[in-house]
Amino acid sequence: MALAKSEGCAYVADGSNVDDDKDYRPGMRALLELQIVSPLRLAGLTKSDIRQLSKIRQLPTWQKESAACLASRIPYGEELTIEKLTRVEKAEAYLMPLQCKHLRVRSHGDIARIELGSEELTKIMAEPFKTQLIAYFKKLGL
């Protein structure tokens, strides 16, 4: 609420929807604690509803891949810290130029597990990218 007030707004809103209630979402607690409003969820909209409405309105993002909260990359029960979330964010940003349809970097202490579609594995294993990727992840502490 403090952020909203500092920006001259009544509230801060996010894009959560009713489908998000079906899964364990560690960030949902933060939404409650920070008094963030979820208008799509309050309206009873599902991901499918949002895509359909977005397509009707000809929004360019109507078929954009869903993006889960960075907290979902950290194992359940492990403390969430800015450092861990920033490390995962930087790791995923490094892989973005590959334009993978599905991409997640999961953090397990100092080990990173990279999730990709099977057709995208060749992109990540190709040299010199593979060697550069390993060096960058090591620099991040992974």
PDB file of C-alpha atoms in Angstrom:
ATOM      1  CA  MET A   1       0.000   0.000   0.000  1.00  0.00           C
ATOM      2  CA  ALA A   2       2.907   2.335   0.692  1.00  0.00           C
ATOM      3  CA  LEU A   3       4.098   1.995  -2.927  1.00  0.00           C
ATOM      4  CA  ALA A   4       0.641   2.855  -4.245  1.00  0.00           C
ATOM      5  CA  LYS A   5       0.419   5.945  -2.047  1.00  0.00           C
ATOM      6  CA  SER A   6       3.931   7.065  -2.988  1.00  0.00           C
ATOM      7  CA  GLU A   7       2.905   6.874  -6.658  1.00  0.00           C
ATOM      8  CA  GLY A   8      -0.399   8.663  -6.061  1.00  0.00           C
ATOM      9  CA  CYS A   9      -2.478   5.519  -6.659  1.00  0.00           C
ATOM     10  CA  ALA A  10      -5.233   3.915  -4.624  1.00  0.00           C
ATOM     11  CA  TYR A  11      -3.685   0.439  -4.842  1.00  0.00           C
ATOM     12  CA  VAL A  12      -1.199  -1.837  -6.614  1.00  0.00           C
ATOM     13  CA  ALA A  13      -2.680  -4.576  -8.792  1.00  0.00           C
ATOM     14  CA  ASP A  14      -1.281  -7.835 -10.151  1.00  0.00           C
ATOM     15  CA  GLY A  15      -2.343 -10.314 -12.832  1.00  0.00           C
ATOM     16  CA  SER A  16      -3.336 -13.284 -10.670  1.00  0.00           C
ATOM     17  CA  ASN A  17      -6.435 -15.162 -11.812  1.00  0.00           C
ATOM     18  CA  VAL A  18      -8.636 -17.947 -10.426  1.00  0.00           C
ATOM     19  CA  ASP A  19      -6.446 -20.651 -12.006  1.00  0.00           C
ATOM     20  CA  ASP A  20      -3.634 -19.509  -9.701  1.00  0.00           C
ATOM     21  CA  ASP A  21      -5.700 -20.636  -6.702  1.00  0.00           C
ATOM     22  CA  LYS A  22      -5.334 -24.274  -7.831  1.00  0.00           C
ATOM     23  CA  ASP A  23      -1.551 -24.385  -7.320  1.00  0.00           C
ATOM     24  CA  TYR A  24       0.796 -23.665  -4.469  1.00  0.00           C
ATOM     25  CA  ARG A  25       1.927 -20.111  -5.073  1.00  0.00           C
ATOM     26  CA  PRO A  26       4.389 -18.802  -2.482  1.00  0.00           C
ATOM     27  CA  GLY A  27       3.898 -15.254  -3.737  1.00  0.00           C
ATOM     28  CA  MET A  28       0.200 -15.237  -2.831  1.00  0.00           C
ATOM     29  CA  ARG A  29       1.092 -14.679   0.812  1.00  0.00           C
ATOM     30  CA  ALA A  30       3.088 -11.610  -0.171  1.00  0.00           C
ATOM     31  CA  LEU A  31       0.094 -10.261  -2.111  1.00  0.00           C
ATOM     32  CA  LEU A  32      -2.031 -10.473   1.017  1.00  0.00           C
ATOM     33  CA  GLU A  33       0.627  -8.990   3.276  1.00  0.00           C
ATOM     34  CA  LEU A  34       1.245  -6.086   0.902  1.00  0.00           C
ATOM     35  CA  GLN A  35      -2.481  -5.546   0.225  1.00  0.00           C
ATOM     36  CA  ILE A  36      -2.053  -5.990  -3.508  1.00  0.00           C
ATOM     37  CA  VAL A  37      -5.320  -6.288  -5.417  1.00  0.00           C
ATOM     38  CA  SER A  38      -5.921  -9.063  -7.981  1.00  0.00           C
ATOM     39  CA  PRO A  39      -8.776  -7.713 -10.165  1.00  0.00           C
ATOM     40  CA  LEU A  40      -8.738 -10.617 -12.639  1.00  0.00           C
ATOM     41  CA  ARG A  41      -9.109 -13.121  -9.827  1.00  0.00           C
ATOM     42  CA  LEU A  42     -11.791 -11.004  -8.138  1.00  0.00           C
ATOM     43  CA  ALA A  43     -13.700 -10.969 -11.451  1.00  0.00           C
ATOM     44  CA  GLY A  44     -13.553 -14.782 -11.538  1.00  0.00           C
ATOM     45  CA  LEU A  45     -11.478 -14.907 -14.738  1.00  0.00           C
ATOM     46  CA  THR A  46      -9.384 -17.933 -15.715  1.00  0.00           C
ATOM     47  CA  LYS A  47      -6.273 -17.882 -17.921  1.00  0.00           C
ATOM     48  CA  SER A  48      -8.425 -19.105 -20.784  1.00  0.00           C
ATOM     49  CA  ASP A  49     -10.946 -16.290 -20.224  1.00  0.00           C
ATOM     50  CA  ILE A  50      -8.171 -13.706 -20.189  1.00  0.00           C
ATOM     51  CA  ARG A  51      -6.669 -15.053 -23.434  1.00  0.00           C
ATOM     52  CA  GLN A  52     -10.083 -15.046 -25.116  1.00  0.00           C
ATOM     53  CA  LEU A  53     -10.858 -11.487 -24.015  1.00  0.00           C
ATOM     54  CA  SER A  54      -7.360 -10.351 -25.012  1.00  0.00           C
ATOM     55  CA  LYS A  55      -7.769 -11.890 -28.464  1.00  0.00           C
ATOM     56  CA  ILE A  56     -11.135 -10.175 -28.935  1.00  0.00           C
ATOM     57  CA  ARG A  57      -9.501  -6.864 -27.981  1.00  0.00           C
ATOM     58  CA  GLN A  58      -6.629  -7.688 -30.390  1.00  0.00           C
ATOM     59  CA  LEU A  59      -3.975  -7.354 -27.703  1.00  0.00           C
ATOM     60  CA  PRO A  60      -0.570  -8.539 -28.980  1.00  0.00           C
ATOM     61  CA  THR A  61      -0.028 -10.571 -25.797  1.00  0.00           C
ATOM     62  CA  TRP A  62      -3.159 -12.733 -26.126  1.00  0.00           C
ATOM     63  CA  GLN A  63      -1.117 -15.890 -26.715  1.00  0.00           C
ATOM     64  CA  LYS A  64       1.985 -14.990 -24.711  1.00  0.00           C
ATOM     65  CA  GLU A  65       3.436 -17.811 -22.617  1.00  0.00           C
ATOM     66  CA  SER A  66       2.528 -17.642 -18.935  1.00  0.00           C
ATOM     67  CA  ALA A  67       5.301 -16.478 -16.638  1.00  0.00           C
ATOM     68  CA  ALA A  68       5.389 -17.853 -13.114  1.00  0.00           C
ATOM     69  CA  CYS A  69       6.691 -15.876 -10.169  1.00  0.00           C
ATOM     70  CA  LEU A  70      10.446 -16.187  -9.611  1.00  0.00           C
ATOM     71  CA  ALA A  71       9.726 -17.574  -6.144  1.00  0.00           C
ATOM     72  CA  SER A  72       8.518 -20.758  -7.854  1.00  0.00           C
ATOM     73  CA  ARG A  73      12.142 -21.431  -8.886  1.00  0.00           C
ATOM     74  CA  ILE A  74      13.219 -21.867  -5.253  1.00  0.00           C
ATOM     75  CA  PRO A  75      12.415 -25.189  -3.492  1.00  0.00           C
ATOM     76  CA  TYR A  76       9.450 -25.219  -1.113  1.00  0.00           C
ATOM     77  CA  GLY A  77      10.423 -24.466   2.452  1.00  0.00           C
ATOM     78  CA  GLU A  78      13.681 -22.742   1.511  1.00  0.00           C
ATOM     79  CA  GLU A  79      14.006 -19.116   2.579  1.00  0.00           C
ATOM     80  CA  LEU A  80      13.325 -16.646  -0.226  1.00  0.00           C
ATOM     81  CA  THR A  81      15.910 -13.895  -0.433  1.00  0.00           C
ATOM     82  CA  ILE A  82      16.480 -11.021  -2.835  1.00  0.00           C
ATOM     83  CA  GLU A  83      19.890 -12.534  -3.648  1.00  0.00           C
ATOM     84  CA  LYS A  84      18.432 -15.905  -4.682  1.00  0.00           C
ATOM     85  CA  LEU A  85      15.644 -14.355  -6.737  1.00  0.00           C
ATOM     86  CA  THR A  86      18.061 -11.941  -8.431  1.00  0.00           C
ATOM     87  CA  ARG A  87      20.428 -14.802  -9.285  1.00  0.00           C
ATOM     88  CA  VAL A  88      17.604 -16.791 -10.916  1.00  0.00           C
ATOM     89  CA  GLU A  89      16.384 -13.693 -12.753  1.00  0.00           C
ATOM     90  CA  LYS A  90      19.880 -13.033 -14.155  1.00  0.00           C
ATOM     91  CA  ALA A  91      20.310 -16.689 -15.141  1.00  0.00           C
ATOM     92  CA  GLU A  92      17.012 -16.722 -17.035  1.00  0.00           C
ATOM     93  CA  ALA A  93      17.763 -13.356 -18.661  1.00  0.00           C
ATOM     94  CA  TYR A  94      21.049 -14.793 -19.959  1.00  0.00           C
ATOM     95  CA  LEU A  95      19.111 -17.569 -21.694  1.00  0.00           C
ATOM     96  CA  MET A  96      16.421 -15.309 -23.194  1.00  0.00           C
ATOM     97  CA  PRO A  97      18.229 -14.694 -26.515  1.00  0.00           C
ATOM     98  CA  LEU A  98      17.704 -18.397 -27.291  1.00  0.00           C
ATOM     99  CA  GLN A  99      13.979 -17.588 -27.558  1.00  0.00           C
ATOM    100  CA  CYS A 100      12.924 -20.803 -25.868  1.00  0.00           C
ATOM    101  CA  LYS A 101       9.191 -21.378 -25.660  1.00  0.00           C
ATOM    102  CA  HIS A 102       9.493 -22.849 -22.171  1.00  0.00           C
ATOM    103  CA  LEU A 103      12.355 -21.771 -19.933  1.00  0.00           C
ATOM    104  CA  ARG A 104      12.922 -22.000 -16.208  1.00  0.00           C
ATOM    105  CA  VAL A 105      16.090 -21.935 -14.103  1.00  0.00           C
ATOM    106  CA  ARG A 106      15.476 -23.655 -10.784  1.00  0.00           C
ATOM    107  CA  SER A 107      17.834 -22.917  -7.914  1.00  0.00           C
ATOM    108  CA  HIS A 108      18.952 -25.707  -5.580  1.00  0.00           C
ATOM    109  CA  GLY A 109      21.582 -24.067  -3.420  1.00  0.00           C
ATOM    110  CA  ASP A 110      24.560 -23.550  -5.717  1.00  0.00           C
ATOM    111  CA  ILE A 111      23.149 -25.912  -8.360  1.00  0.00           C
ATOM    112  CA  ALA A 112      20.989 -24.639 -11.225  1.00  0.00           C
ATOM    113  CA  ARG A 113      18.550 -26.887 -13.060  1.00  0.00           C
ATOM    114  CA  ILE A 114      17.651 -25.520 -16.474  1.00  0.00           C
ATOM    115  CA  GLU A 115      14.262 -26.578 -17.834  1.00  0.00           C
ATOM    116  CA  LEU A 116      13.701 -26.312 -21.574  1.00  0.00           C
ATOM    117  CA  GLY A 117      11.588 -27.966 -24.213  1.00  0.00           C
ATOM    118  CA  SER A 118      13.302 -31.018 -25.708  1.00  0.00           C
ATOM    119  CA  GLU A 119      13.584 -29.312 -29.105  1.00  0.00           C
ATOM    120  CA  GLU A 120      15.524 -26.478 -27.464  1.00  0.00           C
ATOM    121  CA  LEU A 121      18.212 -28.638 -25.895  1.00  0.00           C
ATOM    122  CA  THR A 122      20.431 -28.371 -28.983  1.00  0.00           C
ATOM    123  CA  LYS A 123      20.455 -24.565 -28.655  1.00  0.00           C
ATOM    124  CA  ILE A 124      21.814 -24.648 -25.128  1.00  0.00           C
ATOM    125  CA  MET A 125      24.364 -27.399 -25.826  1.00  0.00           C
ATOM    126  CA  ALA A 126      25.845 -25.742 -28.936  1.00  0.00           C
ATOM    127  CA  GLU A 127      29.335 -24.293 -28.648  1.00  0.00           C
ATOM    128  CA  PRO A 128      30.475 -21.656 -27.937  1.00  0.00           C
ATOM    129  CA  PHE A 129      27.218 -20.875 -26.075  1.00  0.00           C
ATOM    130  CA  LYS A 130      27.507 -23.889 -23.758  1.00  0.00           C
ATOM    131  CA  THR A 131      30.964 -22.871 -22.504  1.00  0.00           C
ATOM    132  CA  GLN A 132      29.898 -19.229 -22.109  1.00  0.00           C
ATOM    133  CA  LEU A 133      26.766 -20.312 -20.228  1.00  0.00           C
ATOM    134  CA  ILE A 134      28.744 -22.418 -17.769  1.00  0.00           C
ATOM    135  CA  ALA A 135      31.158 -19.534 -17.132  1.00  0.00           C
ATOM    136  CA  TYR A 136      28.318 -17.067 -16.579  1.00  0.00           C
ATOM    137  CA  PHE A 137      26.410 -19.365 -14.224  1.00  0.00           C
ATOM    138  CA  LYS A 138      29.602 -19.946 -12.219  1.00  0.00           C
ATOM    139  CA  LYS A 139      30.037 -16.181 -11.983  1.00  0.00           C
ATOM    140  CA  LEU A 140      26.503 -16.030 -10.523  1.00  0.00           C
ATOM    141  CA  GLY A 141      27.500 -18.624  -7.928  1.00  0.00           C
ATOM    142  CA  LEU A 142      25.720 -21.533  -9.602  1.00  0.00           C
TER     143      LEU A 142
END
